[in-house]
């Protein structure tokens, strides 16, 4: 990707699938990542950072699948790599198919702050300079589109950072990204830092300058805007502001800020703003990260008016208290779509297409069966329900090679008996195992019965139940995060590389009209995710020589 011809055009770089996936408890499978990538294509982002291929075989497979997919708008697919030959080779291989069409990018990074150099990497500035030079040269030997990031840039010496950037540019970097890795900068300070880098780095005007801001002090969006003011033309962001710790710049916020205040700011993007609400809901469903109700742009209260004065004003003229039309972010579309138990397959297909899902053949048949089951229990099936059900089908597809629920019984507390649950599950080798437990409550008993069937030592970290829509017959969406220990577990004999007694986290979600059933499936999926994370661990337990981003 070269410098855009229009000086006001801002390149949208989405890192939901990389930095966003680094949020604790998020573990998306390839099918889910592909679904998000397709939606990001429809939303019109320019670059999708699809993952960190060296991190695990699963990450590699997902980046490769996205690089091979026919995404709407043909966005660039980027893969992250530390400044090491092995990482860069793996990233290059993962994006090879996109690169063959001129839309593959390697994004390589190395820390430039003395804090990281001394305390984390334990090397020298000279090593960093050499590492950056070799990394960019190697990446350029594989692809024409190379992004370089000096990690922890905003706490780095500007003279040294500029030296590193110039080396990266001389070796062929086409985008230079300046991350505020720890979310420490203030807007004025960030803009001044970028201005200083422009002054100190002669080649910086010949490449795209990018900003990547974290929200530790709630300044990710203001810092991103300040970066644009200083000359950056690529913004790195994530849907719903997901990302490491407090997250990244929220994609929907920066898009709508530039769109709504174009009169003042003058920037343009390629975003199809009406896809924003759908993208936010999809990401929230698949990650299990709920959107806070008062979140800008995509929170459920973002366009609702509570006070009488506001309601009165909006009824007379929406512009009295609304600076954006809800339809401009796609909120109205979803509300209009309603199906019932007499709706046929064609109506379902059409509704799904309106929601951005193109299902045919077996996938459509399966979706139709699920829809009929739900429509029998629920009077109206809304767009939100359909989205939740389709997201659940994606998860069910991924369950193929893992433990799956065969049956369960849960007895609630009665006068003479504490709550008890028993379960039967099918294990990956096709055999059946059962478990039972008497717990503090029915959900506790159910989860512990599943632990005993899978033979793991698991601790429940998060358990959330949300109603997909309002109403008594609403679908329940359950999210579970477990921490899994392998010490003393029977899994040690079943899986390679689990002797270490480490703990991993696994997340799972499920949707059903029955909350208990959704809880059982979500919990089992979380156990499966934890087990898969252990199985995917490097056989030699070799730590990555440098920590990841
Ligand atoms: O925050 C950060 O510094 C990063 C880099 C890998 C760009 O995510
Ligand atoms: Zn980051």
Short mmCIF file of N, CA and C and ligand atoms in Angstrom, two decimals, residues 15 18-19 22 49 80 107 109 147 149-153 177 179-182 212-214 236 244-245 248 549, ligand 1:
data_model
loop_
_atom_site.label_atom_id
_atom_site.label_comp_id
_atom_site.label_asym_id
_atom_site.label_seq_id
_atom_site.Cartn_x
_atom_site.Cartn_y
_atom_site.Cartn_z
N UNK A 15 -7.10 -3.90 14.04
CA UNK A 15 -6.30 -4.92 14.73
C UNK A 15 -7.13 -5.74 15.74
N UNK A 18 -5.83 -9.18 16.15
CA UNK A 18 -4.47 -9.34 16.70
C UNK A 18 -4.39 -8.69 18.09
N UNK A 19 -4.31 -7.36 18.16
CA UNK A 19 -4.23 -6.72 19.47
C UNK A 19 -5.52 -6.99 20.25
N UNK A 22 -5.72 -10.15 21.99
CA UNK A 22 -4.85 -10.27 23.17
C UNK A 22 -5.59 -9.90 24.46
N UNK A 49 -5.32 -6.52 10.36
CA UNK A 49 -4.19 -7.24 10.97
C UNK A 49 -4.79 -8.55 11.50
N UNK A 80 1.58 -9.99 12.00
CA UNK A 80 2.57 -9.40 12.90
C UNK A 80 3.76 -10.34 13.09
N UNK A 107 4.04 -6.86 9.30
CA UNK A 107 4.18 -5.78 10.29
C UNK A 107 5.20 -6.26 11.31
N UNK A 109 8.11 -5.41 14.42
CA UNK A 109 8.30 -4.41 15.48
C UNK A 109 9.45 -4.79 16.40
N UNK A 147 5.31 -2.86 7.23
CA UNK A 147 5.09 -1.84 8.27
C UNK A 147 6.09 -2.10 9.39
N UNK A 149 7.14 -0.94 13.43
CA UNK A 149 6.74 -0.22 14.65
C UNK A 149 7.86 -0.23 15.68
N UNK A 150 8.25 0.94 16.18
CA UNK A 150 9.15 0.98 17.33
C UNK A 150 8.28 0.87 18.59
N UNK A 151 8.28 -0.31 19.22
CA UNK A 151 7.36 -0.51 20.34
C UNK A 151 7.75 0.39 21.51
N UNK A 152 6.75 0.83 22.26
CA UNK A 152 6.92 1.75 23.39
C UNK A 152 7.55 3.07 22.92
N UNK A 153 7.19 3.47 21.70
CA UNK A 153 7.80 4.65 21.08
C UNK A 153 7.67 5.89 21.95
N UNK A 177 4.70 2.97 11.95
CA UNK A 177 3.67 3.09 12.98
C UNK A 177 4.34 3.49 14.29
N UNK A 179 3.65 3.53 18.04
CA UNK A 179 2.68 3.15 19.07
C UNK A 179 2.88 3.84 20.41
N UNK A 180 1.75 4.16 21.02
CA UNK A 180 1.75 4.57 22.42
C UNK A 180 1.38 3.29 23.18
N UNK A 181 2.34 2.40 23.26
CA UNK A 181 2.11 1.02 23.70
C UNK A 181 1.45 0.92 25.07
N UNK A 182 1.85 1.81 25.98
CA UNK A 182 1.34 1.69 27.35
C UNK A 182 0.28 2.75 27.66
N UNK A 212 -0.99 4.23 16.75
CA UNK A 212 -1.51 3.03 17.42
C UNK A 212 -1.56 3.39 18.91
N UNK A 213 -2.78 3.62 19.42
CA UNK A 213 -2.89 4.16 20.78
C UNK A 213 -3.64 3.21 21.69
N UNK A 214 -3.15 3.10 22.92
CA UNK A 214 -3.84 2.29 23.92
C UNK A 214 -4.57 3.21 24.89
N UNK A 236 -4.67 2.88 13.71
CA UNK A 236 -4.82 1.49 14.10
C UNK A 236 -5.87 1.43 15.21
N UNK A 244 -5.12 -5.16 24.22
CA UNK A 244 -4.32 -5.39 25.42
C UNK A 244 -4.74 -4.41 26.53
N UNK A 245 -4.86 -4.89 27.73
CA UNK A 245 -5.25 -4.12 28.94
C UNK A 245 -6.55 -3.32 28.70
N UNK A 248 -7.53 -0.73 22.64
CA UNK A 248 -7.03 0.16 21.60
C UNK A 248 -8.08 1.22 21.28
N UNK A 549 4.01 -8.97 21.64
CA UNK A 549 3.59 -7.59 21.83
C UNK A 549 2.73 -7.43 23.06
O1 LIG B 1 1.01 -1.61 21.38
C1 LIG B 1 1.95 -1.92 20.63
O2 LIG B 1 3.06 -1.40 20.71
C2 LIG B 1 1.71 -2.97 19.64
C3 LIG B 1 2.75 -3.13 18.59
C4 LIG B 1 2.98 -4.55 18.23
C5 LIG B 1 2.42 -2.28 17.42
O3 LIG B 1 0.67 -3.57 19.63
#
